[in-house]
CSV table of C-alpha atoms in Angstrom, one decimal:
chain,number,residue,atom,x,y,z
A,30,MET,CA,79.1,120.3,113.0
A,31,ASN,CA,80.1,123.5,114.6
A,32,ASP,CA,78.0,126.7,113.8
A,33,ARG,CA,76.9,126.1,110.4
A,34,SER,CA,74.4,123.3,108.9
A,35,VAL,CA,76.0,120.7,106.8
A,36,SER,CA,74.4,122.5,103.6
A,37,GLU,CA,75.6,125.9,104.4
A,38,ALA,CA,79.2,124.7,105.1
A,39,ALA,CA,79.2,122.7,102.2
A,40,SER,CA,78.1,125.4,99.6
A,41,PRO,CA,80.7,125.9,96.8
A,42,THR,CA,80.9,129.5,97.7
A,43,VAL,CA,81.8,128.7,101.4
A,44,LEU,CA,84.1,126.0,100.4
A,45,ALA,CA,86.0,128.4,98.1
A,46,ALA,CA,86.3,130.9,100.9
A,47,LEU,CA,87.9,128.4,103.3
A,48,HIS,CA,90.0,127.1,100.5
A,49,ALA,CA,91.1,130.7,99.8
A,50,GLU,CA,92.4,131.2,103.5
A,51,ALA,CA,94.2,127.8,103.4
A,52,PHE,CA,96.0,127.7,100.1
A,53,GLU,CA,98.1,129.9,98.2
A,54,ALA,CA,96.6,128.8,94.9
A,55,PRO,CA,92.9,128.3,96.0
A,56,TRP,CA,90.1,126.7,94.0
A,57,ASP,CA,87.3,128.9,92.9
A,58,ALA,CA,83.5,128.2,93.7
A,59,ASP,CA,82.9,127.1,90.0
A,60,SER,CA,85.6,124.6,90.2
A,61,LEU,CA,84.3,123.2,93.4
A,62,LYS,CA,80.9,123.2,92.2
A,63,THR,CA,81.9,121.1,89.1
A,64,LEU,CA,83.7,118.7,91.5
A,65,LEU,CA,80.9,118.3,93.9
A,66,ALA,CA,78.6,117.4,91.1
A,67,ALA,CA,81.0,114.5,89.8
A,68,PRO,CA,80.0,110.9,90.5
A,69,GLY,CA,81.6,109.5,93.6
A,70,VAL,CA,82.5,113.0,95.1
A,71,PHE,CA,81.6,113.7,98.5
A,72,VAL,CA,82.5,116.6,101.1
A,73,VAL,CA,82.7,116.5,104.9
A,74,ALA,CA,82.6,120.1,106.0
A,75,GLU,CA,82.6,122.1,109.3
A,76,ALA,CA,82.6,125.7,109.9
A,77,ASP,CA,86.4,126.0,109.8
A,78,GLY,CA,87.4,123.3,107.2
A,79,PHE,CA,86.5,120.6,104.7
A,80,ILE,CA,87.6,117.5,103.0
A,81,LEU,CA,86.7,116.7,99.5
A,82,VAL,CA,87.1,113.2,98.4
A,83,ARG,CA,86.5,111.0,95.3
A,84,VAL,CA,85.5,107.4,95.4
A,85,VAL,CA,85.9,105.1,92.2
A,86,ALA,CA,85.5,101.4,92.7
A,87,ASP,CA,87.5,100.5,95.7
A,88,GLU,CA,89.8,103.5,95.8
A,89,ALA,CA,89.2,106.8,97.5
A,90,GLU,CA,91.3,109.9,96.8
A,91,ILE,CA,91.5,112.9,99.1
A,92,LEU,CA,91.3,115.9,96.5
A,93,THR,CA,91.8,118.6,98.9
A,94,LEU,CA,91.8,119.3,102.7
A,95,ALA,CA,91.3,122.7,103.9
A,96,VAL,CA,91.5,124.1,107.5
A,97,ARG,CA,91.2,127.8,108.3
A,98,PRO,CA,94.6,128.9,109.6
A,99,ALA,CA,93.2,130.1,113.0
A,100,ALA,CA,91.6,126.7,113.4
A,101,ARG,CA,94.6,124.5,112.6
A,102,ARG,CA,96.4,122.4,115.3
A,103,ALA,CA,93.0,121.8,117.3
A,104,GLY,CA,92.3,118.4,115.7
A,105,LEU,CA,89.8,119.4,112.8
A,106,GLY,CA,91.9,118.0,110.0
A,107,GLY,CA,92.1,114.8,111.9
A,108,ARG,CA,88.5,114.6,112.4
A,109,LEU,CA,87.9,115.3,108.8
A,110,VAL,CA,90.2,112.7,107.5
A,111,GLU,CA,88.6,110.1,110.0
A,112,ALA,CA,84.9,111.0,108.8
A,113,ALA,CA,86.1,111.1,105.2
A,114,VAL,CA,87.8,107.3,105.7
A,115,VAL,CA,84.4,105.9,107.3
A,116,ARG,CA,82.4,107.5,104.4
A,117,ALA,CA,84.7,106.2,101.7
A,118,ALA,CA,84.5,102.8,103.2
A,119,ALA,CA,80.8,102.8,103.2
A,120,LEU,CA,80.8,103.6,99.7
A,121,GLY,CA,83.0,100.6,98.9
A,122,ALA,CA,86.5,101.9,99.0
A,123,ASP,CA,89.3,99.8,100.9
A,124,ARG,CA,92.1,102.0,100.5
A,125,MET,CA,92.5,106.0,100.2
A,126,PHE,CA,95.3,108.0,98.3
A,127,LEU,CA,96.3,111.7,98.3
A,128,GLU,CA,99.2,113.9,97.2
A,129,VAL,CA,100.8,116.1,99.5
A,130,ALA,CA,103.7,118.6,99.0
A,131,GLU,CA,106.8,117.2,100.3
A,132,ASP,CA,107.5,120.4,102.2
A,133,ASN,CA,104.5,120.6,103.8
A,134,GLN,CA,105.4,119.0,107.2
A,135,ALA,CA,102.1,120.0,109.0
A,136,ALA,CA,100.0,118.0,106.6
A,137,ARG,CA,102.5,115.1,106.4
A,138,THR,CA,102.3,114.8,110.3
A,139,LEU,CA,98.5,114.7,110.0
A,140,TYR,CA,98.6,112.1,107.5
A,141,ALA,CA,101.2,110.1,109.4
A,142,ARG,CA,99.0,110.2,112.4
A,143,ALA,CA,96.1,108.7,110.3
A,144,SER,CA,98.6,105.8,109.4
A,145,PHE,CA,99.2,107.0,105.8
A,146,GLN,CA,102.3,105.8,104.1
A,147,GLU,CA,104.3,106.9,101.4
A,148,ALA,CA,103.6,105.0,98.1
A,149,GLY,CA,105.2,107.2,95.4
A,150,ARG,CA,106.5,110.6,94.3
A,151,ARG,CA,105.3,113.0,91.7
A,152,ARG,CA,108.4,115.1,90.9
A,153,GLY,CA,107.7,118.8,90.3
A,154,TYR,CA,103.8,118.3,91.1
A,155,TYR,CA,103.0,121.6,92.7
A,156,SER,CA,103.9,125.1,91.3
A,157,ARG,CA,104.9,128.0,93.7
A,158,ALA,CA,104.1,131.5,93.5
A,159,ASP,CA,107.7,132.2,92.9
A,160,GLY,CA,107.7,129.8,89.9
A,161,SER,CA,109.4,127.1,91.6
A,162,ARG,CA,108.1,123.4,91.7
A,163,GLU,CA,107.7,121.1,94.6
A,164,ASP,CA,107.5,117.3,94.6
A,165,ALA,CA,104.3,115.7,95.8
A,166,LEU,CA,104.6,112.5,98.0
A,167,VAL,CA,101.7,110.0,97.3
A,168,LEU,CA,100.4,108.6,100.4
A,169,ALA,CA,98.2,105.6,100.6
A,170,LEU,CA,96.1,104.2,103.6
A,171,ASN,CA,94.8,100.6,103.4
A,172,PHE,CA,91.4,100.6,105.5
A,173,PRO,CA,91.2,98.1,108.4
A,174,GLU,CA,88.9,95.2,107.9
A,175,ARG,CA,86.5,96.7,110.2
A,176,LEU,CA,85.9,100.4,110.5
A,177,PRO,CA,83.8,102.1,113.2
């Protein structure tokens, strides 16, 4: 963990502030608080980013991954994904899914490095500020038999 304790870095208020820096349409603290209270949901957080994951039965889903713009391209996203995979596996998941905007090349590169593969497409899934729609790619990762 960087300069904040886990509890401070994972508070809904802090997560919402990070999400607002990372996304055009951020999630607010109340939404994040509700998600964090849901069964099977966990967060891995550092001072400059976090990943929010839900595990149901043997499947995990990345709900969001947010990294402060100034902290991007320094490996934090990869560390968060790796930690989330390990924790999801410990909770019984053997695969993980996510949706990513087709035009989000940086995120697609991050997930490709983590061995996620395209499993489907959701047409017009994301709304843009200008009113346009963007497809989401559904990516999947089957966990290796043995995780660290």
